[in-house]
XYZ file of C-alpha atoms in Angstrom:
512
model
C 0.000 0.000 0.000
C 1.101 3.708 -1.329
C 0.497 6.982 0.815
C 0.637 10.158 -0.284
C 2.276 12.442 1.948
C 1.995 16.196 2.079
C 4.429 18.719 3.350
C 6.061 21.911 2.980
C 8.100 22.777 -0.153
C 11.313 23.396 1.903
C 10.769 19.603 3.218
C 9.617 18.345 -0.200
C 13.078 19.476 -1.329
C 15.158 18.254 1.668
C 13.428 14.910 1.325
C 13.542 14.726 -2.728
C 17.798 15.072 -1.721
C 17.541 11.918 0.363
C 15.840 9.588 -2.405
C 18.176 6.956 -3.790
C 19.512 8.169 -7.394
C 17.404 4.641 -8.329
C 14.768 6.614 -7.579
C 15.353 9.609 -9.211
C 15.560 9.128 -12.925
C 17.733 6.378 -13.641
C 17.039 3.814 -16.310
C 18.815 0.945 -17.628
C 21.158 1.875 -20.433
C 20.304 0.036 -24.141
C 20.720 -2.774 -25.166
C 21.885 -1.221 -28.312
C 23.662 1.883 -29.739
C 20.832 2.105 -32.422
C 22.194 0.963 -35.344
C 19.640 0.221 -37.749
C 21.915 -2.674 -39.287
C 22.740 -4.519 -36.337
C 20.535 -3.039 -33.331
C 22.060 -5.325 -30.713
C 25.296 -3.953 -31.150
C 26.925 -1.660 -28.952
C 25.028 -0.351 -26.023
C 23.772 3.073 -24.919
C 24.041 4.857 -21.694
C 27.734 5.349 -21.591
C 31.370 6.236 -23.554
C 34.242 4.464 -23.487
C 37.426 6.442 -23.372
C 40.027 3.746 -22.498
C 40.223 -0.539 -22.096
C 43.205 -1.785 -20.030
C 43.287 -5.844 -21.133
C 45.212 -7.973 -18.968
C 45.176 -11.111 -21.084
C 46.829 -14.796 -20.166
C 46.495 -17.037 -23.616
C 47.414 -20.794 -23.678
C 47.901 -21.667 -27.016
C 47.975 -25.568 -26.572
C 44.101 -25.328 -25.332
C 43.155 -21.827 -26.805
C 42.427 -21.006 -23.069
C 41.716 -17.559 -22.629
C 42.237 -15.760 -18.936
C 41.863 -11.772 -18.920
C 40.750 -9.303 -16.728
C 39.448 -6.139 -18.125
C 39.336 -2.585 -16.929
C 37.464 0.252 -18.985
C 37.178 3.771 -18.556
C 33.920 5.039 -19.391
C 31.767 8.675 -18.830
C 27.463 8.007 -18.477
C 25.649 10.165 -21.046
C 22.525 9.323 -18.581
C 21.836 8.746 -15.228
C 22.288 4.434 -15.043
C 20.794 1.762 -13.096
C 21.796 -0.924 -14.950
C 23.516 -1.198 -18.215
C 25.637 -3.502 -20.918
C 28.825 -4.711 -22.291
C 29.044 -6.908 -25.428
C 30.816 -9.943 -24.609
C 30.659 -14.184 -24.842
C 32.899 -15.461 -22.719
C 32.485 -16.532 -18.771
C 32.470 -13.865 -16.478
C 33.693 -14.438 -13.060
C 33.460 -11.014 -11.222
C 32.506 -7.602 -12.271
C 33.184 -4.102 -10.206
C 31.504 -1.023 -10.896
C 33.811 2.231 -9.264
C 35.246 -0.735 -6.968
C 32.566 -2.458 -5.992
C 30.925 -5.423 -7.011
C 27.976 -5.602 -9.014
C 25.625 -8.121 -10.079
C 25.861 -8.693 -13.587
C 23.762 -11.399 -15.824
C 24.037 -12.756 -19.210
C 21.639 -12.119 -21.625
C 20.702 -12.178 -25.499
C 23.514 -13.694 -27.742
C 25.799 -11.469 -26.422
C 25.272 -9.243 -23.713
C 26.685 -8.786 -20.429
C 23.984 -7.079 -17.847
C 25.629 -5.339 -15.467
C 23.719 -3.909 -12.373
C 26.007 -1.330 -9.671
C 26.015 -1.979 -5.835
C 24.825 1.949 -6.508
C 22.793 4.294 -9.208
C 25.375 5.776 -11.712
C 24.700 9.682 -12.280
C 25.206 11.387 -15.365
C 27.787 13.014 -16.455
C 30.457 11.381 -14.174
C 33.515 8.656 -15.134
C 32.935 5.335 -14.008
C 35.194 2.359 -13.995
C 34.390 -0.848 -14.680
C 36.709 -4.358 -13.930
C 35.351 -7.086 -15.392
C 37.706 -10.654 -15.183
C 36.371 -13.615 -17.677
C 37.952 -16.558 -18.927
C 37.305 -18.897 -21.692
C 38.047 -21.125 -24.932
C 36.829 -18.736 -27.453
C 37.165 -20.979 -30.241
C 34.699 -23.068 -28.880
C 32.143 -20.088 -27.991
C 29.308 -19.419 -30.386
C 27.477 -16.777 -31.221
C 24.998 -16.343 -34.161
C 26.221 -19.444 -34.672
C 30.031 -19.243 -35.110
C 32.961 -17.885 -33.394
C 35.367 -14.830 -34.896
C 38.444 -16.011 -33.041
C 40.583 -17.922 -35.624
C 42.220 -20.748 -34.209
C 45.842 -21.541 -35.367
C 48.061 -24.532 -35.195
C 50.388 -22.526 -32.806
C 47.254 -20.278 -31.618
C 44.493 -17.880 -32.109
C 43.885 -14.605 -34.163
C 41.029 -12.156 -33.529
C 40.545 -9.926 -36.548
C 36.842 -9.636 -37.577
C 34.104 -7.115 -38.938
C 32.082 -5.964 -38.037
C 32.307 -8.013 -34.874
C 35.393 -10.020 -33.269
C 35.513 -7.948 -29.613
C 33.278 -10.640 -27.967
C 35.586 -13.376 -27.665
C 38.256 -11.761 -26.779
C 37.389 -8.370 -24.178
C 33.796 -7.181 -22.934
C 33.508 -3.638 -25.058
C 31.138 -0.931 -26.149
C 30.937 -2.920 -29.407
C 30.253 -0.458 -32.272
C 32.556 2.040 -34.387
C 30.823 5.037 -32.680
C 32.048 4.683 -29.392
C 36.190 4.960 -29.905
C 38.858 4.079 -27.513
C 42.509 4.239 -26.563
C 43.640 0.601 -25.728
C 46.702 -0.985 -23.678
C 46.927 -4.639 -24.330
C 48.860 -6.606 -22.138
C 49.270 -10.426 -22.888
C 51.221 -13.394 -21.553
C 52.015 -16.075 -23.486
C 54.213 -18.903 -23.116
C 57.992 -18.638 -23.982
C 58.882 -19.125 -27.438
C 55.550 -17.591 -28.741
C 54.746 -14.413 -29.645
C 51.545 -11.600 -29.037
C 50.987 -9.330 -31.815
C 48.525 -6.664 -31.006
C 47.656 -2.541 -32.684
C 49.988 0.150 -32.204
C 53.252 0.618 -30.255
C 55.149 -2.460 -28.240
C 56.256 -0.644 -25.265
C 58.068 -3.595 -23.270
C 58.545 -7.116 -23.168
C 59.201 -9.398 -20.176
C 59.615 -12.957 -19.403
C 59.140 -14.258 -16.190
C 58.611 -18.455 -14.977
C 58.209 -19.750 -18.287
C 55.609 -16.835 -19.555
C 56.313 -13.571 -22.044
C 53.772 -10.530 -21.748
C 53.927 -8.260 -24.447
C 52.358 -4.953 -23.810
C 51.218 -2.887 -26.653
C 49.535 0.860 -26.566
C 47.133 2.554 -29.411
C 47.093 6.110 -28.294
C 44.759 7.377 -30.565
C 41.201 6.892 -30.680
C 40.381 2.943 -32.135
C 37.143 1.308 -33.171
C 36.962 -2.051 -31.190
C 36.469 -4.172 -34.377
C 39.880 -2.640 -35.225
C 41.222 -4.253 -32.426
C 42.970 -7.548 -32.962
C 45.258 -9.884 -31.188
C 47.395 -12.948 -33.242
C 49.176 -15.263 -30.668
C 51.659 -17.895 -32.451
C 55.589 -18.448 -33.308
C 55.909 -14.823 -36.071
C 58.812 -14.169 -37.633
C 58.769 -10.236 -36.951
C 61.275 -7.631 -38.869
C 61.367 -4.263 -37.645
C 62.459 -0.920 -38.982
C 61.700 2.667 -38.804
C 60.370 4.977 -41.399
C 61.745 8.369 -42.673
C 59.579 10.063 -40.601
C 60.314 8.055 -37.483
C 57.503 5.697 -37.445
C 58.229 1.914 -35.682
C 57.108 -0.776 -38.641
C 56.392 -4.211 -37.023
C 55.478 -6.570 -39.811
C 54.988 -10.056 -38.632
C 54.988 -13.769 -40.439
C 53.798 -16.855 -39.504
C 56.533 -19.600 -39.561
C 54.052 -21.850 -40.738
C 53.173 -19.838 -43.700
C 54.517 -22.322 -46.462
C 54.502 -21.381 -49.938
C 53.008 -17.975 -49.250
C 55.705 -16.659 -47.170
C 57.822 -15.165 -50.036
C 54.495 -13.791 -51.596
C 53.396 -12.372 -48.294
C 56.869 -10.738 -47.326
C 57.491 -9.038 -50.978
C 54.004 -7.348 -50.068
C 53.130 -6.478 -47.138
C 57.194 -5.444 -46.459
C 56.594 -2.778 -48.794
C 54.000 -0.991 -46.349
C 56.523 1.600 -45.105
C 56.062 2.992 -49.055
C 52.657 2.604 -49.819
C 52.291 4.647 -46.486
C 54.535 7.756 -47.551
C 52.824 7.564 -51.152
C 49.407 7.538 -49.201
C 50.298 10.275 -47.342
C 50.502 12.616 -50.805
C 47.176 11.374 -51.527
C 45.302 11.455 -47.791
C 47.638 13.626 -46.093
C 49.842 12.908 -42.914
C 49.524 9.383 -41.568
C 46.950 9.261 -38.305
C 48.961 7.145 -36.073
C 52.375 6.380 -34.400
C 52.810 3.312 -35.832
C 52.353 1.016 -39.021
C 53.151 -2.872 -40.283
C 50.996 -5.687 -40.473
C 50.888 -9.203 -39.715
C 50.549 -13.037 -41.772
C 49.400 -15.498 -39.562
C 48.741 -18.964 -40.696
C 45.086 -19.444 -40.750
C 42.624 -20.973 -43.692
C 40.550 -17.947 -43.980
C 41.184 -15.931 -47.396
C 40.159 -12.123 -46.255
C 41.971 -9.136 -44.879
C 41.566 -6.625 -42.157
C 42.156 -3.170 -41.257
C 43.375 -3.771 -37.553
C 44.162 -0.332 -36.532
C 48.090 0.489 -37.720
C 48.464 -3.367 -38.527
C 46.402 -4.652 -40.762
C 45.552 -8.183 -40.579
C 46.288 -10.776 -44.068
C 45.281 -14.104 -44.622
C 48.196 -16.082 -46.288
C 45.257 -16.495 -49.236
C 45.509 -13.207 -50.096
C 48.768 -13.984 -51.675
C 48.133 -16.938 -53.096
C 49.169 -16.123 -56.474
C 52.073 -14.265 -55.860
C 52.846 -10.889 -54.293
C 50.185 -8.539 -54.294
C 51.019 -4.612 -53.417
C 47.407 -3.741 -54.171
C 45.920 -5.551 -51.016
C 48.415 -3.886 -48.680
C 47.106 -0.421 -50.365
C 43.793 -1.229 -49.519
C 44.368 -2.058 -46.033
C 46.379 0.759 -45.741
C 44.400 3.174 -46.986
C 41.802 2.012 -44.448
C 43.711 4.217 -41.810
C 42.353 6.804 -43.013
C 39.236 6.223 -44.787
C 37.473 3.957 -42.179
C 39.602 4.184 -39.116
C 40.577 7.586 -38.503
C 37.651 8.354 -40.139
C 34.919 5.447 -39.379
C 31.560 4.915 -39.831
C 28.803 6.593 -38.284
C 26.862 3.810 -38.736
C 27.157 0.455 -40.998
C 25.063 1.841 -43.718
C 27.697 4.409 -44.228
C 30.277 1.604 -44.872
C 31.006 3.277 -48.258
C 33.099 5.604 -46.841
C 35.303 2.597 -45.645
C 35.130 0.554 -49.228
C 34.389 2.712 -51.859
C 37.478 4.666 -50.806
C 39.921 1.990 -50.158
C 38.885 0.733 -54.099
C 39.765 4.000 -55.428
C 43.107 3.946 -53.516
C 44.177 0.600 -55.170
C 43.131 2.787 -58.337
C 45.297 5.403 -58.114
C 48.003 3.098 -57.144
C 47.290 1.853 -60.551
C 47.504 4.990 -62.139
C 50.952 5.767 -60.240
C 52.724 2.392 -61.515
C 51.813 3.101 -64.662
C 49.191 -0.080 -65.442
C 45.881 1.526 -65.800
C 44.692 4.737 -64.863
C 41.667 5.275 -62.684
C 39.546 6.336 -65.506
C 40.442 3.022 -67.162
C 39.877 1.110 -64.516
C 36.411 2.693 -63.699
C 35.606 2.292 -67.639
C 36.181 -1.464 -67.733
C 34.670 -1.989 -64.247
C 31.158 -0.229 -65.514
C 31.298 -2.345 -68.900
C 31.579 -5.557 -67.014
C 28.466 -5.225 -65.430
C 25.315 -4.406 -67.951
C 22.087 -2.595 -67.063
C 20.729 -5.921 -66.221
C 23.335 -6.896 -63.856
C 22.203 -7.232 -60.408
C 25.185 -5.608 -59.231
C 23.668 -2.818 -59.801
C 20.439 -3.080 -57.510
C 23.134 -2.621 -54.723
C 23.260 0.948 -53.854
C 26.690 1.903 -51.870
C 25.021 4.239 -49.893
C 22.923 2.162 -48.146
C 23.418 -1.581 -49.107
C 21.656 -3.266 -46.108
C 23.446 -5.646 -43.706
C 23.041 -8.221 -46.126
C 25.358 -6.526 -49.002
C 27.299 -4.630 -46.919
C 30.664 -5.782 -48.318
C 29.118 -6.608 -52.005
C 31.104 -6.204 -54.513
C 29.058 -2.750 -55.471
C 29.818 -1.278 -52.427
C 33.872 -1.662 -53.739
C 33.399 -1.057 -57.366
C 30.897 1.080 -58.104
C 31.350 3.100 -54.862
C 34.776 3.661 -56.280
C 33.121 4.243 -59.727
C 31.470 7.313 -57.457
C 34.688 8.446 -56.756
C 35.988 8.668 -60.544
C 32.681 10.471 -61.473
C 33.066 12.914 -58.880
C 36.297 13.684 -60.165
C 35.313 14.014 -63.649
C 32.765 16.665 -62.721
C 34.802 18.998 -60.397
C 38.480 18.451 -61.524
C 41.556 17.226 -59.916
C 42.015 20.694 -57.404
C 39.500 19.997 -55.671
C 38.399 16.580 -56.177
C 42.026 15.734 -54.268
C 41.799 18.660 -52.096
C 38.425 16.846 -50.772
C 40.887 13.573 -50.135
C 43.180 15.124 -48.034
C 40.775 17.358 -45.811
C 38.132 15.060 -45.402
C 40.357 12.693 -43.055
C 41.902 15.830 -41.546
C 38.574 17.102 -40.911
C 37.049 14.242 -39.240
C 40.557 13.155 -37.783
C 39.696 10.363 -35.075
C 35.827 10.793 -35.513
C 32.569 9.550 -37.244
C 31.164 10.570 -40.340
C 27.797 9.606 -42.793
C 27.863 9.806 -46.163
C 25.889 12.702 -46.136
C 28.673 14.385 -44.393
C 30.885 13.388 -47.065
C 28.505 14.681 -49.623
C 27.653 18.583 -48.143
C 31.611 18.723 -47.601
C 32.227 18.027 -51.171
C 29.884 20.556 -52.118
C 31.669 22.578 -49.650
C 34.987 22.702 -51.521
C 33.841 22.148 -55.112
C 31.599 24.984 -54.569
C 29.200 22.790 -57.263
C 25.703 21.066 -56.233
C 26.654 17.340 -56.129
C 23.150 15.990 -54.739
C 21.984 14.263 -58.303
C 25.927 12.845 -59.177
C 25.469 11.521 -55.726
C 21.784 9.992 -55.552
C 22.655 8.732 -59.216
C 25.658 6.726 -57.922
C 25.018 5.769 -54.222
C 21.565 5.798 -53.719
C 19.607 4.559 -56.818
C 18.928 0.898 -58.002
C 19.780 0.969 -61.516
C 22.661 1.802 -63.857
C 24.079 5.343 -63.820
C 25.383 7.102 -66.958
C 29.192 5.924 -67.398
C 31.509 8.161 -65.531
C 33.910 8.589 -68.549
C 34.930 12.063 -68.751
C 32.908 14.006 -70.985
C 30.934 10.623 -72.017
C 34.343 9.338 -73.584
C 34.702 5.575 -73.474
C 38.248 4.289 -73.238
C 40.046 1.890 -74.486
C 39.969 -0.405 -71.367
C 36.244 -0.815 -71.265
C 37.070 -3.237 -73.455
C 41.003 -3.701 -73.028
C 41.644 -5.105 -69.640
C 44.430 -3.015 -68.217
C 47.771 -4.878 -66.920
C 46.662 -4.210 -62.761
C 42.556 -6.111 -63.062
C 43.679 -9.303 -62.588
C 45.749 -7.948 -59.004
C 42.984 -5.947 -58.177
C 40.223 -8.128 -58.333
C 42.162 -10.690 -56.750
C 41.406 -8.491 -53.620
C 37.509 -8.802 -54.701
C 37.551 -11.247 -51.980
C 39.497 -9.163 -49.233
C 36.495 -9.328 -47.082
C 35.053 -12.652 -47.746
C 34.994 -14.155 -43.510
C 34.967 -17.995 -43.304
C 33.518 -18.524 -39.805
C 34.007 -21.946 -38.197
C 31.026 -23.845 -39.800
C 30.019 -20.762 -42.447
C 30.659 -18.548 -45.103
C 29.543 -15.078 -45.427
C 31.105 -11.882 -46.462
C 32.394 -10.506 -42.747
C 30.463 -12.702 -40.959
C 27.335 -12.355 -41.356
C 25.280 -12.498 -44.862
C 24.383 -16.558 -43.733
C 23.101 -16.206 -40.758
C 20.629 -14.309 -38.318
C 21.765 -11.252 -36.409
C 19.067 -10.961 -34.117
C 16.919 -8.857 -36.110
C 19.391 -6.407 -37.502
């Protein structure tokens, strides 16, 4: 039974003070960061500003022991509220105490404080988990790659679960210090900067830093026996490349590429402007999946990739990712153009620098490949839907976008929009609408039609030859295709038990 109770104002207010905050406005956080795509990911109520992983790894078992810590600041006042994770949790502290905490969904982690979280104030949160994550489902299959020698996390737009409890969704960016132990003789390959190494009892930890602001599907970790060359740039950057030893008849391949990232970097750099991070390299392991990643400074390859020989264009790709997609990410999936479309064009222009097919050729023979009819073109890059988020459309004729963009506003501007759109957006989000006013901005032209022609409709634009000019290679396949579009699989994810482009055009996402 309820009773009202009159009194003074004065004592209303005195008393209104002395209500439990879980009284006084709180509210569970969401489930969900509201992504239309994928509305279980991420979680509102909170930003991240920092995860401290203190990580054990067995290789021989793929056992998984880690405690994590993250730094976080409410955006509302919190009774309750989620992390995305799948492995076991053992104990969670909210601020230093311990809190109740629940699993829940296919991948959430419920965690309820001893006490109401206000807005507006940092909170810290230890959670400590352990696990086999090879072995731990969700949607149906796991992201962590198991090795002979070990275990790789490198997934999109999910591979966080199995490995740390996160904020799970490119909107919500983090600094990161991984610290793993592994046993003697193997290695831990992580993003960023290694800033010591130890051994102690029969056990190395490696302990790597990303200072700048990193997406947590950017975040990977690769524990096995690497072959790992060092150098330093011209400008003083650390490269850490990294091979597995069990790489076979791809090692040659893999080394003649991805060694070569130090230059693609520097020529990037003329294109996108200065480089984002501190560091740069990338990393072979031996696993049986064919796709490649865009692991914040150190790109992830599958020995596949390289297959038939050594292939610059891939590390290009990856590379240019740093900008376009990780410096710059993605508001939101749907705007996952900004991410492929631009990395395409990169691999382009490469093209066009080595002398084996300009972009304009290689925009000209990817439109004639594909008539009106095609179904490629039903795809629209600007919103593709979770299903054809990494189609082939999204790479190629987003890219297509790119070369009739530049055909109506001229090379000034159209690479003047390159270089200060990253340095605009430096460490942030962005929509393709953004993308769209700001080239307006520079080009001083109204772009909305070139853009809704290209991105947004179902059907066959005009070519984007300059002035309506076909050349040669519509027809003439110039010398760099065949590399190229040997990366038209760079983001084809065999999971465990499926195949799907990134994980998830098989399978169920929960109602994404």
């Amino acid at each position: 039974m309820h009773r009202r109770l009159l009194v003074p104002g004065a004592l209303a207010a005195s008393l209104l003070l002395a209500i439990p905050a879980s009284a006084a406005g709180t509210a569970p956080g969401a489930p969900g960061i509201g992504d239309p795509y994928y509305p279980a990911y991420g979680n509102g109520g909170y930003n991240v500003s920092h995860y401290d992983l203190r990580l054990k790894y067995q290789p021989s078992n793929d056992r998984l022991e880690g405690t994590a810590t993250i730094l976080a600041t409410t955006t509302q006042a919190l009774s309750r509220f989620n992390l995305d994770f799948a492995l076991d949790v053992s104990e969670v502290r909210v601020n230093g105490r311990k809190a109740a905490f629940t699993a829940s969904g296919e991948h959430e982690l419920e965690i309820t404080p001893t006490r109401p979280l206000a807005k507006d104030k940092p909170v810290g949160v230890v959670v400590r988990y352990s696990g086999t994550p090879s072995q731990v489902k969700v949607y149906g299959y796991t992201s962590w790659l198991r090795t002979a020698d070990g275990g790789v996390a490198a997934g999109e737009p999910e591979s966080a679960w199995w490995w740390f409890p996160s904020n799970d969704h490119p909107r919500d960016k983090a600094t990161f210090d991984v610290s793993v132990a592994v046993p003697d003789g193997t290695q831990a390959i992580s993003n960023g900067v290694l800033g010591s190494q130890t051994s102690r009892l029969g056990w190395t930890r490696y302990n790597w830093r990303s200072d700048k602001p990193q997406a947590t599907y950017l975040a990977t970790l690769a524990v096995g026996k690497f072959d790992i060359t060092t150098d330093t740039t011209a400008d003083g950057l650390p490269v850490i490349n990294a091979y597995s030893e069990g790489l076979g008849v791809h090692a040659g391949a893999a080394r003649a590429s991805v060694e070569r990232t130090a230059e693609v970097t520097e020529w990037l750099t003329g294109v996108f402007g200065p480089y984002p991070y501190n560091a740069i390299g990338g990393y072979v392991p031996d696993v049986r999946t064919g796709y490649a990643l865009e692991t914040q400074t150190r790109p992830f390859y599958s020995p596949r990739q390289f297959a038939s020989g050594s292939n610059v264009s891939v590390v290009v790709h990856e590379m240019a990712h740093q900008w376009y997609g990780d410096s710059v990410s993605v508001d939101g999936w749907r705007d996952i153009w900004i991410n492929e479309g631009f990395a395409r064009y990169a691999q382009w222009l490469w093209s066009e620098k080595e002398g084996e097919g300009t972009a304009q050729e290689l925009a000209d023979h990817a439109y004639a490949r594909h008539p009106a009819d095609d179904p490629f073109w039903t795809v629209k890059p600007g919103d593709p839907g979770p299903d054809n988020q990494f189609h082939l459309a999204v790479y190629d004729r987003g890219a297509m976008t790119l070369q009739a963009l530049r055909n109506e506003i001229g090379d000034k501007d159209f690479f003047a929009i390159l270089k200060g759109w990253p340095t605009e957006h430096r460490h942030g989000n962005a929509t393709v609408g953004d993308f769209t006013r700001y080239a307006e901005k520079v080009s001083g032209k109204p772009l909305a039609g070139l853009f809704h022609a290209w991105l947004d409709t179902g059907s066959r634009p005009a070519a984007p030859a300059a002035d309506g000019a076909r050349s040669a290679a519509a027809d003439a396949e110039p010398r760099s295709w065949q590399k190229i579009a040997a990366t038209n699989t760079i983001h084809d994810h065999d999971h465990e038990g499926h195949e799907g482009h990134e994980g998830h055009d098989s399978h169920d996402h929960g109602g994404r």
